[in-house]
Coordinates of C-alpha atoms in Angstrom, one line a residue:
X1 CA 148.7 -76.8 -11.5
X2 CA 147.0 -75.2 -14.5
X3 CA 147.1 -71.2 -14.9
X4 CA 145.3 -68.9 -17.2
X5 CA 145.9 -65.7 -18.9
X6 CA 143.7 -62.6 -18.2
X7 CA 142.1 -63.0 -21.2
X8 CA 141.1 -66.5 -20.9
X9 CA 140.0 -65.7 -16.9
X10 CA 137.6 -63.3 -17.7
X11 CA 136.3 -65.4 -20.8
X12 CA 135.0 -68.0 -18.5
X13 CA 133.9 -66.3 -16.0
X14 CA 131.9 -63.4 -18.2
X15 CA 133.3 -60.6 -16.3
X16 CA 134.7 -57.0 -16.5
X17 CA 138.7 -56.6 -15.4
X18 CA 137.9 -54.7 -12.2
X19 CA 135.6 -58.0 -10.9
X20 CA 138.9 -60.4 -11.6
X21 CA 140.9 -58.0 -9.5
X22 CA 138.5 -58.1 -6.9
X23 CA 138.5 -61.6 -6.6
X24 CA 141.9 -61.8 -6.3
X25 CA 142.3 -59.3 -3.4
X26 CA 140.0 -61.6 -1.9
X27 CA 141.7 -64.3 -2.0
X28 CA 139.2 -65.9 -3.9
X29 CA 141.4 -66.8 -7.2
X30 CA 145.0 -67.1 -6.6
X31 CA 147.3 -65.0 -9.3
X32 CA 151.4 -65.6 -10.1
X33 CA 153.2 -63.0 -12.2
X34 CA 153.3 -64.3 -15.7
X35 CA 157.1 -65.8 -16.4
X36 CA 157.0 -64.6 -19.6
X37 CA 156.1 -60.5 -18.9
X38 CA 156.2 -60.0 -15.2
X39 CA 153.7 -56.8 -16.0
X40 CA 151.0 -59.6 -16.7
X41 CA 149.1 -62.1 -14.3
X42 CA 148.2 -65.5 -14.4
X43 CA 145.3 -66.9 -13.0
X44 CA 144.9 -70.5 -11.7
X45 CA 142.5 -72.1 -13.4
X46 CA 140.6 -74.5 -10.8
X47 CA 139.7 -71.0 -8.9
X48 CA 138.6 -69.6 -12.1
X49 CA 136.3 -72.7 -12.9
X50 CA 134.8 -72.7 -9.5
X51 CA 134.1 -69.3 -9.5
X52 CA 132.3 -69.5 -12.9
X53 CA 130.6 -72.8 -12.1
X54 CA 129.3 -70.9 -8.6
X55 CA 127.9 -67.8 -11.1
X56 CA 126.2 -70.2 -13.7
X57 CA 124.2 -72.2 -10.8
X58 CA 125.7 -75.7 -11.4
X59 CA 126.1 -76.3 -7.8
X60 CA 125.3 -79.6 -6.3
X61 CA 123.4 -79.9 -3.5
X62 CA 126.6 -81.1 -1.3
X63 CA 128.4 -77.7 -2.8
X64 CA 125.9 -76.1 -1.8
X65 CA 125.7 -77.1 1.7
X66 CA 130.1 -76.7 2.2
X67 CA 130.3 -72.8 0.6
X68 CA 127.2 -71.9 3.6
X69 CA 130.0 -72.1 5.6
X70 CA 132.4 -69.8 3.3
X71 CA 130.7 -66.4 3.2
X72 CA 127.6 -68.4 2.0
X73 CA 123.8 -68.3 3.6
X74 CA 123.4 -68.1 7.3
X75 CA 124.0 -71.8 8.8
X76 CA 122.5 -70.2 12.5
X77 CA 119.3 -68.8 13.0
X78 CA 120.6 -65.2 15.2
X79 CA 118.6 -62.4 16.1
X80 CA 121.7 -60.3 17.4
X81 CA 123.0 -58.7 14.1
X82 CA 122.5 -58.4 10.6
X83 CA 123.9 -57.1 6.9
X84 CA 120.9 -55.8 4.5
X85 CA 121.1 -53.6 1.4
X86 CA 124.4 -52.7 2.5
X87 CA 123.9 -51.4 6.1
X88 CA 124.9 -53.3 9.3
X89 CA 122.7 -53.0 12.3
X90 CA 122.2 -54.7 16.2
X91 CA 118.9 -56.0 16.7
X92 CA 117.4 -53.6 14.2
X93 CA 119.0 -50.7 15.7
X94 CA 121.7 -49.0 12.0
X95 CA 125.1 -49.3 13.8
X96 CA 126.6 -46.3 11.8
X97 CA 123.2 -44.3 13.3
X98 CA 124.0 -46.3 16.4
X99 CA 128.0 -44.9 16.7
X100 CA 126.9 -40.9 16.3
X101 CA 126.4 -40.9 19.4
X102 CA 126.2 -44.2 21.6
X103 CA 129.6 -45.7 23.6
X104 CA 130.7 -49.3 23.5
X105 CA 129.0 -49.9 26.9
X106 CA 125.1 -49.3 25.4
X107 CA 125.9 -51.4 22.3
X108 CA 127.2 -54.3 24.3
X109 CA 124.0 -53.9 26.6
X110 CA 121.9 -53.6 23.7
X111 CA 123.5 -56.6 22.3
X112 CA 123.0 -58.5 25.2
X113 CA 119.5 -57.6 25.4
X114 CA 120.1 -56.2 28.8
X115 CA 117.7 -53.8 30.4
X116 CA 120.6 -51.7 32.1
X117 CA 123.4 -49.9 30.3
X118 CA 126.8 -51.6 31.5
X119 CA 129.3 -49.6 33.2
X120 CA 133.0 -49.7 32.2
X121 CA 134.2 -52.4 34.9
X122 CA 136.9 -51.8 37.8
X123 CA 139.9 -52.7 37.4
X124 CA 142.9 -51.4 35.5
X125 CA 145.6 -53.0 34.0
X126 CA 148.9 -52.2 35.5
X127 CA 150.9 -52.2 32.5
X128 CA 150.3 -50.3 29.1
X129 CA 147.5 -51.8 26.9
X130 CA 148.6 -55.5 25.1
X131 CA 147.3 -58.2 23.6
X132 CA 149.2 -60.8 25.3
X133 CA 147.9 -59.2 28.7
X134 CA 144.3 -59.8 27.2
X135 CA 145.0 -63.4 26.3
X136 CA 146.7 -64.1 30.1
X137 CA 143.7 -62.7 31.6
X138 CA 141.1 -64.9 29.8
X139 CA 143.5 -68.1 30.0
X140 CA 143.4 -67.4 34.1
X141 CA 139.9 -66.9 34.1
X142 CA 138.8 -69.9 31.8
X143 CA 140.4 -72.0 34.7
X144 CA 138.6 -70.8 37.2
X145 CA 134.9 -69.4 35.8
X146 CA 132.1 -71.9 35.6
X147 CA 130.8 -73.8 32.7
X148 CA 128.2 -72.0 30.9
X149 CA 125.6 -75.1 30.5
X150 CA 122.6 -74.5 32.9
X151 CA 122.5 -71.3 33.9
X152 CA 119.9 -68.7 33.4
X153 CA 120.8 -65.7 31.2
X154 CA 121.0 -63.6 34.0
X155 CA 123.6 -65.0 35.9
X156 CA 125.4 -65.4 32.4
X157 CA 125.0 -61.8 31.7
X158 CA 126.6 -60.5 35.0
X159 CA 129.4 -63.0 34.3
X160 CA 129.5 -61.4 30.4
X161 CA 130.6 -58.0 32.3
X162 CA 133.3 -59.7 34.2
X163 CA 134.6 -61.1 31.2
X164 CA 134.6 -57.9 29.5
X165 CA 135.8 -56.1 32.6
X166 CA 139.0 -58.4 32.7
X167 CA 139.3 -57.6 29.1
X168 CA 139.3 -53.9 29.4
X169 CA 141.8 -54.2 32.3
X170 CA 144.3 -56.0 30.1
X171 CA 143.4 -53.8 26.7
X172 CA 142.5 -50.2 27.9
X173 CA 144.8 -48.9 31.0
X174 CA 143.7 -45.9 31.5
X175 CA 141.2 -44.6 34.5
X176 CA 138.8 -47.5 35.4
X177 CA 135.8 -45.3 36.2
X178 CA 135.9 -43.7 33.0
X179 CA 134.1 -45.0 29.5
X180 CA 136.0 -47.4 27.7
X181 CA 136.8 -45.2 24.7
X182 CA 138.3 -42.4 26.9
X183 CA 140.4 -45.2 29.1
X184 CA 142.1 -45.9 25.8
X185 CA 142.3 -42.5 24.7
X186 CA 144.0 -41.8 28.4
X187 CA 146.5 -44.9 28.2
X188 CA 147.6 -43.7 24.7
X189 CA 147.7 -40.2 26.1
X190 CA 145.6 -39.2 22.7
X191 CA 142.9 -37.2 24.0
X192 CA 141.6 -35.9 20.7
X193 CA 141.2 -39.7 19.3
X194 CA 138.4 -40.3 21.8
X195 CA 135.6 -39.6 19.4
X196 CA 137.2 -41.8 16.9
X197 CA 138.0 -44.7 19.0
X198 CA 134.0 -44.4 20.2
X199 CA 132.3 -44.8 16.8
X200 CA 135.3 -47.4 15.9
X201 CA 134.2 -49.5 19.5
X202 CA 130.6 -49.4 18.2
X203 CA 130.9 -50.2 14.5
X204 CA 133.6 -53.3 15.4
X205 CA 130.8 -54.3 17.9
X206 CA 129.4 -57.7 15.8
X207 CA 129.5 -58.3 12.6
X208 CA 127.0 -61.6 11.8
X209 CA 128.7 -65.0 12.0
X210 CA 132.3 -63.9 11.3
X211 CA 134.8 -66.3 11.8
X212 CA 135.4 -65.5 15.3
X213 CA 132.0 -65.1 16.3
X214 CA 131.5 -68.5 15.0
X215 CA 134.5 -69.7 17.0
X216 CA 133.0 -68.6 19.8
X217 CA 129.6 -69.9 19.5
X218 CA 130.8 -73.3 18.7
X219 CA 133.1 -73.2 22.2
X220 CA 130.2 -71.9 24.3
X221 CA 128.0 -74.4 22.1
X222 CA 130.0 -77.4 24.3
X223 CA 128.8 -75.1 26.9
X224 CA 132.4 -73.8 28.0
X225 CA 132.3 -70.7 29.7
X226 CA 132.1 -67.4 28.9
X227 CA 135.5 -66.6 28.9
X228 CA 136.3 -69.8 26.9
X229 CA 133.9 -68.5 24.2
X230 CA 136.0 -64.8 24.1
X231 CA 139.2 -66.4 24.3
X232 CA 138.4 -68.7 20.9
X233 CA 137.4 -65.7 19.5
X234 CA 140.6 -63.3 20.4
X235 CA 142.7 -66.4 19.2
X236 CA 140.2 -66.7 16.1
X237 CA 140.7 -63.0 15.4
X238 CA 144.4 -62.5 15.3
X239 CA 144.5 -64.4 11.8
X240 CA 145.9 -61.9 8.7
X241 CA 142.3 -62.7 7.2
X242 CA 140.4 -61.4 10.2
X243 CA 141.4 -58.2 12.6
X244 CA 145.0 -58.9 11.9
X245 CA 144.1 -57.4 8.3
X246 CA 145.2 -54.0 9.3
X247 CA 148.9 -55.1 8.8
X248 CA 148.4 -55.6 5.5
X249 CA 147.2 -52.6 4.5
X250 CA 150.2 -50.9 7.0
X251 CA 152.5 -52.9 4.6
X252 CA 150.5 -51.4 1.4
X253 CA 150.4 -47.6 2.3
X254 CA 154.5 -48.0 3.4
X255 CA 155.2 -50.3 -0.2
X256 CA 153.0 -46.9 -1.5
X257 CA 155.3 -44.4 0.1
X258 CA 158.4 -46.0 -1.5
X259 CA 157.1 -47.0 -5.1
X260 CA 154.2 -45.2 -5.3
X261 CA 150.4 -46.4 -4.7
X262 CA 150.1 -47.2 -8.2
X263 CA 152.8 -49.7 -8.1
X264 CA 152.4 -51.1 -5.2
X265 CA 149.0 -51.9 -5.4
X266 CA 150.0 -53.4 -9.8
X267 CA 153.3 -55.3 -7.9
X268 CA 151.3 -56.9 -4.5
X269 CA 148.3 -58.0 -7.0
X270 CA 150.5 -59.5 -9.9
X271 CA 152.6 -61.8 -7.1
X272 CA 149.1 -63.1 -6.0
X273 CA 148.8 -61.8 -2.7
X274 CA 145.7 -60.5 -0.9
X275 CA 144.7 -56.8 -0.8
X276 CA 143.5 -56.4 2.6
X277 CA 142.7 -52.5 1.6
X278 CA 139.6 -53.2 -0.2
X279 CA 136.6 -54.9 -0.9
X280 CA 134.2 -56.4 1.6
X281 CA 131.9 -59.2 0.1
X282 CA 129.0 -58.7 2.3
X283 CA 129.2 -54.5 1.4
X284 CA 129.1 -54.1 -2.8
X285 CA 128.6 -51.2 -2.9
X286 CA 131.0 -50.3 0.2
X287 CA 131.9 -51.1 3.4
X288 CA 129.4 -49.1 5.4
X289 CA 131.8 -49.2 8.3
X290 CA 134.8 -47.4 6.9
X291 CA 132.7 -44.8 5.3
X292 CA 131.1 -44.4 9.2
X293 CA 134.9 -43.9 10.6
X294 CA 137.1 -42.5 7.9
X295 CA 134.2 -39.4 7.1
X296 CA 135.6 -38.5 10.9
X297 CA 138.9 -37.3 10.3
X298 CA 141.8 -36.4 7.5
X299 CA 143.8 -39.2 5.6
X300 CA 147.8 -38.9 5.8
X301 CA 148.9 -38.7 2.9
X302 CA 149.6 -42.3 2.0
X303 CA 146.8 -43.6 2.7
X304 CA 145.2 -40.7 0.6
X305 CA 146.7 -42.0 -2.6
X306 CA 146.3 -45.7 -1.7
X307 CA 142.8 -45.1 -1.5
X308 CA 142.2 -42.9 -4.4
X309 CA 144.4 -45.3 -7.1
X310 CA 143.4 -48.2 -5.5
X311 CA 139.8 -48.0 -6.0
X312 CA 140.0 -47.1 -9.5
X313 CA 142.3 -49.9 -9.9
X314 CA 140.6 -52.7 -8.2
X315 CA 137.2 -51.4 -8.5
X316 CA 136.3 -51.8 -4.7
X317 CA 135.9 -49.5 -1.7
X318 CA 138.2 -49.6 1.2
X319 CA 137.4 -51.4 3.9
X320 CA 137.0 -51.3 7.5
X321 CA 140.5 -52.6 8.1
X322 CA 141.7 -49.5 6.2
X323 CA 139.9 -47.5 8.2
X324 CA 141.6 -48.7 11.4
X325 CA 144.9 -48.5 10.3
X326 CA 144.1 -45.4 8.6
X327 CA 142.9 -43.9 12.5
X328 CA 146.0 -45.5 13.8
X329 CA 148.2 -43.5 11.4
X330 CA 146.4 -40.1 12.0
X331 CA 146.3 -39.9 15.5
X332 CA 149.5 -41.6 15.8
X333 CA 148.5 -44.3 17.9
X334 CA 150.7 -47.3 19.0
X335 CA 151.4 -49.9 16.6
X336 CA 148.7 -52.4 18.4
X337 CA 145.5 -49.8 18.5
X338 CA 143.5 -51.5 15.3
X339 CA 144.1 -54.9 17.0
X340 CA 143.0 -53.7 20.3
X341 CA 140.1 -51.7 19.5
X342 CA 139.2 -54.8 17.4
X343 CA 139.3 -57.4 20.0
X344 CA 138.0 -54.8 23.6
X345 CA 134.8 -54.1 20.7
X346 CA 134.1 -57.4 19.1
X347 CA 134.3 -59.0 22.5
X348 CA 130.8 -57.4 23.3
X349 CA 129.9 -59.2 20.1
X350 CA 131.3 -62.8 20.9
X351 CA 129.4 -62.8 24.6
X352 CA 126.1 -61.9 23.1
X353 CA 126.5 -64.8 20.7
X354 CA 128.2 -67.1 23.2
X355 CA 124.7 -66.4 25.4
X356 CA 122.5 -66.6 22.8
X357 CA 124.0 -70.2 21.5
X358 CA 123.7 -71.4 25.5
X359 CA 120.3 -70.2 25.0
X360 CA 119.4 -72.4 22.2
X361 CA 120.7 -75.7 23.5
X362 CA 122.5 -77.2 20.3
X363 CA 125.9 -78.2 20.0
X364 CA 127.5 -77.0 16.6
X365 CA 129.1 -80.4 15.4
X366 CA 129.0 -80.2 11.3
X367 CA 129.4 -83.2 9.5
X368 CA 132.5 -83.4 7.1
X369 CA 133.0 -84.5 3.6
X370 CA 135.4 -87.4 3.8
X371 CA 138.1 -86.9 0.8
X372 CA 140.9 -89.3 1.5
X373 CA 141.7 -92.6 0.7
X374 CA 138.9 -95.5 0.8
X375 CA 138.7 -96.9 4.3
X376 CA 140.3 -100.4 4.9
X377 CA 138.8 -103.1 7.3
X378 CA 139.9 -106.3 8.2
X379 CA 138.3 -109.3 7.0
X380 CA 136.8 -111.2 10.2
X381 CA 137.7 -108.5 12.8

């Protein structure tokens, strides 16, 4: 394995300094401190080459058709959501327009393309709000609920509020008659986070074909059920590279509070890791999302300076997932909140894709690229 100074990384792929770094907090070009001055990176050089091959156009068409699937063109037609010039928005409607003033339980019917707004569900979960609660009561229903294949929308719709009912119980254990913002306000006893937690709910909504959502349309595409279809995408989003992102921006802003942002941002970049903090490649010019959230309420401290140095130093705008952990850390929610306003939101999201793929009638089975040894067959088999 070959590596590359600075110098000859930004050589081959024509750049300035601030798009290197930004490549490298997104895990798209993997960085080592350099042995010989641990103040300097290295760069490994077959990221380097495909990233400059990508940006001078000598793609093949089979190159082509593998980076659709990594944060390339659309590979499914959708009419649910969609990222243009910068803005996010739900069949047509802006989402940061949208959360002024809308709850979780209009976006998910508006999502759904469902001619009455959704009540909150019945049902509250005994116990205080927890992922693993949300993943025992999708595993019991997914034994139980019927396959999705065959059945008309609006049978699969009053099933979708079921699914998110359950998923409310498990996640938000506050009153069950109340909005699903103010049940999690109530079970966190955090009354003046409602607001916050509303526009967050709307703005996590959907998000395009995200790796969960994905997950979740190629389980309903087998035609699965509904709660099937969430469950692949709860398990989908619990990666470090998905909603579990916040804890890596928790681990920045505490490294920041100890050494300083400055250094913690130059020490986390130069051993090659990923800075969850910033950067979104569908939002250039920022993350429309955490500018939505994050204009509702005062940074702490930390993640003041984290943002402030940061930027300047990687030349990208915080991201959504700072914004939740950010929230988190103002209104002193529990340690689980991002996670679990991530999953009770996007879950709105992953039924109105899981519907929508029933709708269609395709399966989602990709081809793959075969890259290991030459097959072997036996002579007069």
């Amino acid at each position: 394995m070959s590596w590359l100074t600075a110098e000859e990384a930004l050589r081959a792929l024509k750049t300035k300094p601030q798009t290197l770094y930004a490549n490298v907090s997104r895990g798209r070009i993997r960085a080592k401190p350099d042995p010989a001055d641990p103040r300097r990176s290295l760069y490994q050089t077959a990221d380097v080459q495909r990233l400059a091959e990508r940006h001078a156009g000598r793609r093949k068409a089979e190159t082509v058709a593998a980076e659709a699937i990594r944060w390339g063109d659309p590979v499914l037609s959708s009419a649910i959501s969609t990222i243009t010039g910068g803005r996010l928005s739900y069949r047509g409607r802006d989402a940061a327009d949208l959360a002024e003033e809308a709850t979780l339980e209009q976006t998910a019917a508006l999502l759904w393309n469902s001619v009455e707004t959704l009540c909150s569900g019945s049902g509250s979960g005994k116990h205080p709000p927890s992922l693993q609660a949300a993943f025992l009561a999708l595993a019991r229903r997914v034994t139980s609920d019927l396959p999705s294949l065959g059945r008309s929308q609006v049978a699969l719709r009053r099933e979708a509020h079921g699914v998110l009912s359950s998923l409310a119980a498990a996640l938000a254990a506050g009153p069950s008659d109340e909005l699903l913002h103010l049940r999690l306000a109530a079970s966190w006893e955090r009354p003046d986070a409602a607001d916050c937690l509303r526009r967050a709910l709307v703005l996590l909504a959907d998000h395009e074909l995200n790796a969960s959502t994905f997950a979740a349309r190629v389980t309903a595409s087998a035609g699965a059920s509904l709660s099937a279809a969430v469950l692949s995408g709860l398990a989908t989003l619990t990666g470090p590279l998905h909603g579990a992102a916040w804890q890596g921006v928790e681990a920045l802003t505490e490294a920041a509070s100890a050494l300083g942002a400055e250094q913690a941002i130059r020490r986390t970049l130069a051993q090659g890791n990923h800075l969850a903090a910033f950067g979104h490649p569908l939002y250039p010019d920022g993350d429309i999302r955490a500018q939505a959230l994050l204009s509702q309420f005062s940074l702490p401290s930390p993640f003041a300076e984290v943002r402030a140095v940061g930027e300047d130093m990687v030349g990208e705008k915080v991201n959504v997932d700072f914004a939740l952990a950010a929230m988190a850390a103002a209104f002193d929610l529990p340690k689980e909140a991002p996670i679990i306003v991530f999953s009770l939101s996007r879950c709105t999201g992953w039924l109105a894709h899981a519907m929508e793929q029933i709708e269609s009638g395709e399966l989602i089975r990709p081809r793959a690229r075969y890259a290991g040894p030459a097959p072997i067959s036996k002579t007069g088999a």
